[in-house]
CSV table of C-alpha atoms in Angstrom, one decimal:
chain,number,residue,atom,x,y,z
I,1,MET,CA,-22.4,0.6,-20.4
I,2,ILE,CA,-20.1,3.4,-19.4
I,3,ILE,CA,-17.8,1.0,-17.6
I,4,ILE,CA,-17.8,-1.4,-20.5
I,5,ASP,CA,-16.9,1.5,-22.8
I,6,ARG,CA,-14.0,2.4,-20.5
I,7,ILE,CA,-12.7,-1.2,-20.4
I,8,THR,CA,-12.7,-1.4,-24.2
I,9,LEU,CA,-10.1,1.4,-24.2
I,10,PHE,CA,-7.6,-1.1,-22.8
I,11,SER,CA,-6.1,-4.1,-24.6
I,12,SER,CA,-6.3,-7.6,-23.2
I,13,PHE,CA,-2.6,-7.3,-22.4
I,14,ASP,CA,-3.3,-4.2,-20.3
I,15,LEU,CA,-6.0,-6.0,-18.3
I,16,ALA,CA,-3.8,-9.1,-17.9
I,17,ALA,CA,-0.9,-7.0,-16.6
I,18,LEU,CA,-3.2,-5.2,-14.2
I,19,ALA,CA,-4.6,-8.5,-12.9
I,20,LEU,CA,-1.0,-9.8,-12.5
I,21,LEU,CA,-0.2,-6.7,-10.4
I,22,PHE,CA,-3.0,-7.3,-8.0
I,23,LEU,CA,-2.5,-11.0,-7.9
I,24,LEU,CA,1.1,-10.7,-7.0
I,25,TRP,CA,0.4,-8.0,-4.4
I,26,MET,CA,-2.2,-10.1,-2.6
I,27,GLY,CA,-0.3,-13.3,-3.1
I,28,ILE,CA,3.0,-12.2,-1.6
I,29,GLY,CA,1.1,-10.6,1.3
I,30,TRP,CA,-0.7,-13.8,2.1
I,31,ARG,CA,2.4,-15.9,1.8
I,32,ILE,CA,4.4,-13.6,4.1
I,33,GLU,CA,1.7,-13.8,6.8
I,34,HIS,CA,1.0,-17.5,6.3
I,35,PRO,CA,4.4,-19.1,5.6
I,36,SER,CA,5.1,-22.8,6.0
I,37,ALA,CA,6.4,-23.9,9.4
I,38,ARG,CA,9.7,-25.0,7.9
I,39,HIS,CA,10.4,-21.8,6.0
I,40,PRO,CA,9.0,-18.8,8.0
I,41,SER,CA,9.2,-15.3,6.6
I,42,THR,CA,11.3,-12.5,8.1
I,43,SER,CA,8.2,-10.8,9.3
I,44,MET,CA,7.1,-13.9,11.2
I,45,LEU,CA,10.6,-14.3,12.7
I,46,ILE,CA,10.5,-10.7,13.9
I,47,ALA,CA,7.1,-11.4,15.5
I,48,GLY,CA,8.8,-13.9,17.7
I,49,TYR,CA,11.4,-11.4,18.8
I,50,ARG,CA,8.6,-8.9,19.5
I,51,LYS,CA,7.1,-11.4,22.0
I,52,ALA,CA,10.6,-11.8,23.5
I,53,TRP,CA,10.9,-8.1,23.8
I,54,MET,CA,7.7,-7.7,25.8
I,55,ARG,CA,8.7,-10.5,28.1
I,56,GLU,CA,12.1,-8.9,28.8
I,57,MET,CA,10.4,-5.6,29.4
I,58,VAL,CA,8.6,-7.0,32.5
I,59,THR,CA,11.9,-7.2,34.4
I,60,ARG,CA,13.7,-4.2,32.9
I,61,GLN,CA,13.9,-1.3,35.2
I,62,PRO,CA,13.5,1.5,34.2
I,63,ARG,CA,11.6,0.9,31.0
I,64,ILE,CA,12.7,4.0,29.2
I,65,PHE,CA,14.6,2.0,26.6
I,66,ASP,CA,11.3,0.2,25.7
I,67,ALA,CA,9.4,3.5,25.4
I,68,GLN,CA,12.1,4.9,23.2
I,69,ILE,CA,11.9,1.9,20.8
I,70,LEU,CA,8.2,2.2,20.6
I,71,GLY,CA,8.4,5.9,20.0
I,72,THR,CA,10.7,5.3,17.1
I,73,LEU,CA,8.3,2.8,15.6
I,74,ARG,CA,5.5,5.3,15.8
I,75,GLN,CA,7.6,8.0,14.2
I,76,GLY,CA,8.2,5.6,11.3
I,77,THR,CA,4.5,5.0,10.7
I,78,ALA,CA,3.8,8.8,10.9
I,79,PHE,CA,6.5,9.5,8.4
I,80,PHE,CA,5.2,7.0,5.9
I,81,ALA,CA,1.6,8.1,6.4
I,82,SER,CA,2.6,11.8,5.7
I,83,THR,CA,4.6,10.6,2.7
I,84,CYS,CA,1.6,8.8,1.3
I,85,VAL,CA,-0.5,11.9,1.7
I,86,ILE,CA,2.0,14.0,-0.3
I,87,ALA,CA,2.2,11.3,-3.0
I,88,LEU,CA,-1.5,10.9,-3.1
I,89,GLY,CA,-2.0,14.6,-3.5
I,90,GLY,CA,0.4,14.7,-6.4
I,91,THR,CA,-1.3,11.8,-8.0
I,92,LEU,CA,-4.8,13.4,-7.7
I,93,ALA,CA,-3.3,16.6,-9.1
I,94,LEU,CA,-2.1,14.7,-12.2
I,95,ILE,CA,-5.5,13.0,-12.6
I,96,GLY,CA,-7.1,16.5,-12.7
I,97,ASN,CA,-4.6,17.6,-15.3
I,98,ALA,CA,-4.5,14.4,-17.4
I,99,ASP,CA,-4.1,16.3,-20.7
I,100,ARG,CA,-0.5,17.2,-19.8
I,101,VAL,CA,0.2,13.7,-18.6
I,102,ALA,CA,-1.2,12.3,-21.8
I,103,GLY,CA,1.1,14.6,-23.8
I,104,VAL,CA,4.2,13.5,-22.0
I,105,ALA,CA,3.1,9.8,-22.1
I,106,GLU,CA,2.4,10.0,-25.8
I,107,ASP,CA,5.9,11.4,-26.4
I,108,ILE,CA,7.4,8.4,-24.5
I,109,THR,CA,5.1,5.6,-25.9
I,110,GLN,CA,4.4,7.1,-29.3
I,111,SER,CA,0.7,6.2,-28.8
I,112,ASP,CA,-2.4,8.4,-29.1
I,113,ARG,CA,-4.8,7.5,-26.3
I,114,PRO,CA,-7.7,9.6,-24.7
I,115,ALA,CA,-7.1,11.4,-21.5
I,116,ILE,CA,-9.4,9.0,-19.6
I,117,VAL,CA,-7.0,6.2,-20.2
I,118,TRP,CA,-4.2,8.0,-18.3
I,119,GLN,CA,-6.7,9.0,-15.6
I,120,ILE,CA,-7.7,5.4,-14.9
I,121,LYS,CA,-4.0,4.3,-14.8
I,122,LEU,CA,-3.3,7.0,-12.2
I,123,MET,CA,-6.4,6.0,-10.3
I,124,VAL,CA,-4.8,2.5,-9.7
I,125,LEU,CA,-1.8,4.3,-8.3
I,126,ALA,CA,-4.0,6.4,-6.1
I,127,LEU,CA,-5.9,3.4,-4.9
I,128,LEU,CA,-2.7,1.7,-3.7
I,129,LEU,CA,-1.4,4.8,-2.1
I,130,THR,CA,-4.7,5.3,-0.3
I,131,ASN,CA,-4.5,1.7,1.0
I,132,ALA,CA,-1.0,2.3,2.2
I,133,PHE,CA,-2.0,5.5,4.0
I,134,LEU,CA,-4.8,3.7,5.8
I,135,LYS,CA,-2.5,0.9,6.9
I,136,PHE,CA,0.1,3.3,8.2
I,137,VAL,CA,-2.5,5.3,10.2
I,138,TRP,CA,-3.9,2.1,11.7
I,139,ALA,CA,-0.4,0.9,12.6
I,140,ASN,CA,0.3,4.2,14.3
I,141,ARG,CA,-2.8,3.8,16.4
I,142,LEU,CA,-2.0,0.2,17.3
I,143,PHE,CA,1.5,1.2,18.4
I,144,GLY,CA,-0.3,3.8,20.6
I,145,TYR,CA,-2.4,1.0,22.1
I,146,CYS,CA,0.7,-1.0,22.7
I,147,SER,CA,2.3,1.9,24.6
I,148,VAL,CA,-0.7,2.0,26.9
I,149,LEU,CA,-0.5,-1.7,27.5
I,150,MET,CA,3.2,-1.5,28.3
I,151,ALA,CA,2.5,1.2,30.8
I,152,ALA,CA,-0.1,-1.0,32.4
I,153,VAL,CA,2.3,-3.8,33.0
I,154,PRO,CA,2.8,-3.9,36.8
I,155,ASN,CA,6.3,-3.2,38.1
I,156,ASN,CA,6.1,-6.2,40.5
I,157,ILE,CA,7.1,-9.2,38.4
I,158,ASP,CA,5.2,-11.4,40.9
I,159,ASP,CA,2.0,-9.8,40.0
I,160,PRO,CA,-0.1,-12.4,38.0
I,161,LYS,CA,-1.1,-9.6,35.6
I,162,ALA,CA,2.5,-8.7,34.6
I,163,TYR,CA,3.2,-11.3,32.0
I,164,HIS,CA,-0.4,-11.5,30.8
I,165,ARG,CA,-0.4,-7.8,30.0
I,166,ALA,CA,3.1,-8.1,28.4
I,167,GLU,CA,1.6,-10.8,26.1
I,168,GLN,CA,-1.3,-8.5,25.3
I,169,ALA,CA,1.2,-5.7,24.4
I,170,ALA,CA,3.2,-8.2,22.2
I,171,GLU,CA,0.1,-9.2,20.3
I,172,ILE,CA,-0.9,-5.6,19.7
I,173,ASN,CA,2.7,-4.8,18.7
I,174,ILE,CA,2.7,-7.6,16.2
I,175,ALA,CA,-0.7,-6.5,14.7
I,176,ALA,CA,0.8,-3.0,14.3
I,177,ALA,CA,3.8,-4.3,12.6
I,178,ARG,CA,1.6,-6.4,10.3
I,179,SER,CA,-0.4,-3.3,9.3
I,180,PHE,CA,2.9,-1.4,8.8
I,181,ASN,CA,4.3,-4.1,6.5
I,182,ARG,CA,1.1,-4.1,4.5
I,183,GLY,CA,1.4,-0.4,4.0
I,184,LEU,CA,5.0,-0.8,2.8
I,185,ARG,CA,3.9,-3.5,0.3
I,186,SER,CA,1.2,-1.2,-1.1
I,187,ILE,CA,3.8,1.5,-1.7
I,188,TYR,CA,6.1,-1.0,-3.4
I,189,PHE,CA,3.3,-2.1,-5.8
I,190,ALA,CA,2.2,1.5,-6.2
I,191,LEU,CA,5.6,2.2,-7.7
I,192,ALA,CA,5.2,-0.8,-9.9
I,193,ALA,CA,1.7,0.5,-11.0
I,194,ALA,CA,3.3,3.8,-12.1
I,195,ALA,CA,5.1,1.8,-14.8
I,196,TRP,CA,1.7,1.3,-16.5
I,197,LEU,CA,2.0,4.8,-17.9
I,198,VAL,CA,4.7,3.4,-20.2
I,199,GLY,CA,2.8,0.4,-21.2
I,200,ALA,CA,1.3,-3.0,-20.2
I,201,TRP,CA,4.7,-4.8,-20.7
I,202,ALA,CA,6.3,-2.3,-18.3
I,203,LEU,CA,3.6,-2.9,-15.7
I,204,ALA,CA,4.0,-6.6,-15.9
I,205,LEU,CA,7.7,-6.4,-15.7
I,206,ALA,CA,7.6,-3.9,-12.8
I,207,ALA,CA,5.1,-6.1,-10.9
I,208,LEU,CA,7.3,-9.2,-11.3
I,209,ILE,CA,10.4,-7.3,-10.2
I,210,THR,CA,8.6,-5.9,-7.1
I,211,PHE,CA,7.3,-9.4,-6.2
I,212,THR,CA,10.8,-10.9,-6.6
I,213,VAL,CA,12.4,-8.2,-4.4
I,214,ILE,CA,9.8,-8.6,-1.6
I,215,TRP,CA,10.1,-12.4,-1.8
I,216,ARG,CA,13.9,-12.3,-1.5
I,217,ARG,CA,13.8,-9.9,1.5
I,218,GLU,CA,11.3,-12.1,3.3
I,219,PHE,CA,12.5,-15.6,2.4
I,220,ALA,CA,16.1,-15.4,1.1
I,221,SER,CA,17.8,-12.4,2.6
I,222,HIS,CA,20.9,-12.2,4.8
I,223,SER,CA,18.9,-10.6,7.6
I,224,ARG,CA,16.6,-13.6,7.7
I,225,LYS,CA,19.6,-15.9,8.1
I,226,VAL,CA,20.7,-13.7,11.1
I,227,LEU,CA,17.3,-14.0,12.7
I,228,LEU,CA,17.2,-17.7,12.3
I,229,ASN,CA,20.6,-18.0,14.1
I,230,ALA,CA,18.9,-17.4,17.5
């Protein structure tokens, strides 16, 4: 009954906008990771280059360059993970001080809503940030696994294990990048979720804009055209 009472605090437009946010978030993620063969996403194209990278690494001596690249990738995941922690801490602080948030929001929207409404809206934001944090942490760990596999690749290119282990490193590298990209998408839609504080129409608009921006970067960007011109 408590959950039902909470739901009744929101209009049908609020619920529809929230459903749209999650639908677009999951939908664009699935499409990016499962594109058509004729129109691959930028992420899938980069996955092919990651495999090529690991194959080239087998014959590259010394492999300091490869280690530096992987170290940079790990630094990126660590940076975004720490950023999510900071953002999540600030969001939880706002949830605990919802009365002030309600006061500011009421001045903007000219609506009188109970504090629990703003707390629930902030919880959606916190949920997306938490998901992003977990994805970045896992990506960081996978890049660590990849570094171990790269170090295990024999220096002798005639060793039958050389290219096999390079392929293993490539698959782990791709999995790490996939988790990293999922974390980024969670941050993008977390920013869109913040628009719910203004109203349902703002949430729906922000979700659609976020979806469009991500779609363009993955399927219609200049960088994708460059990657296709292999």
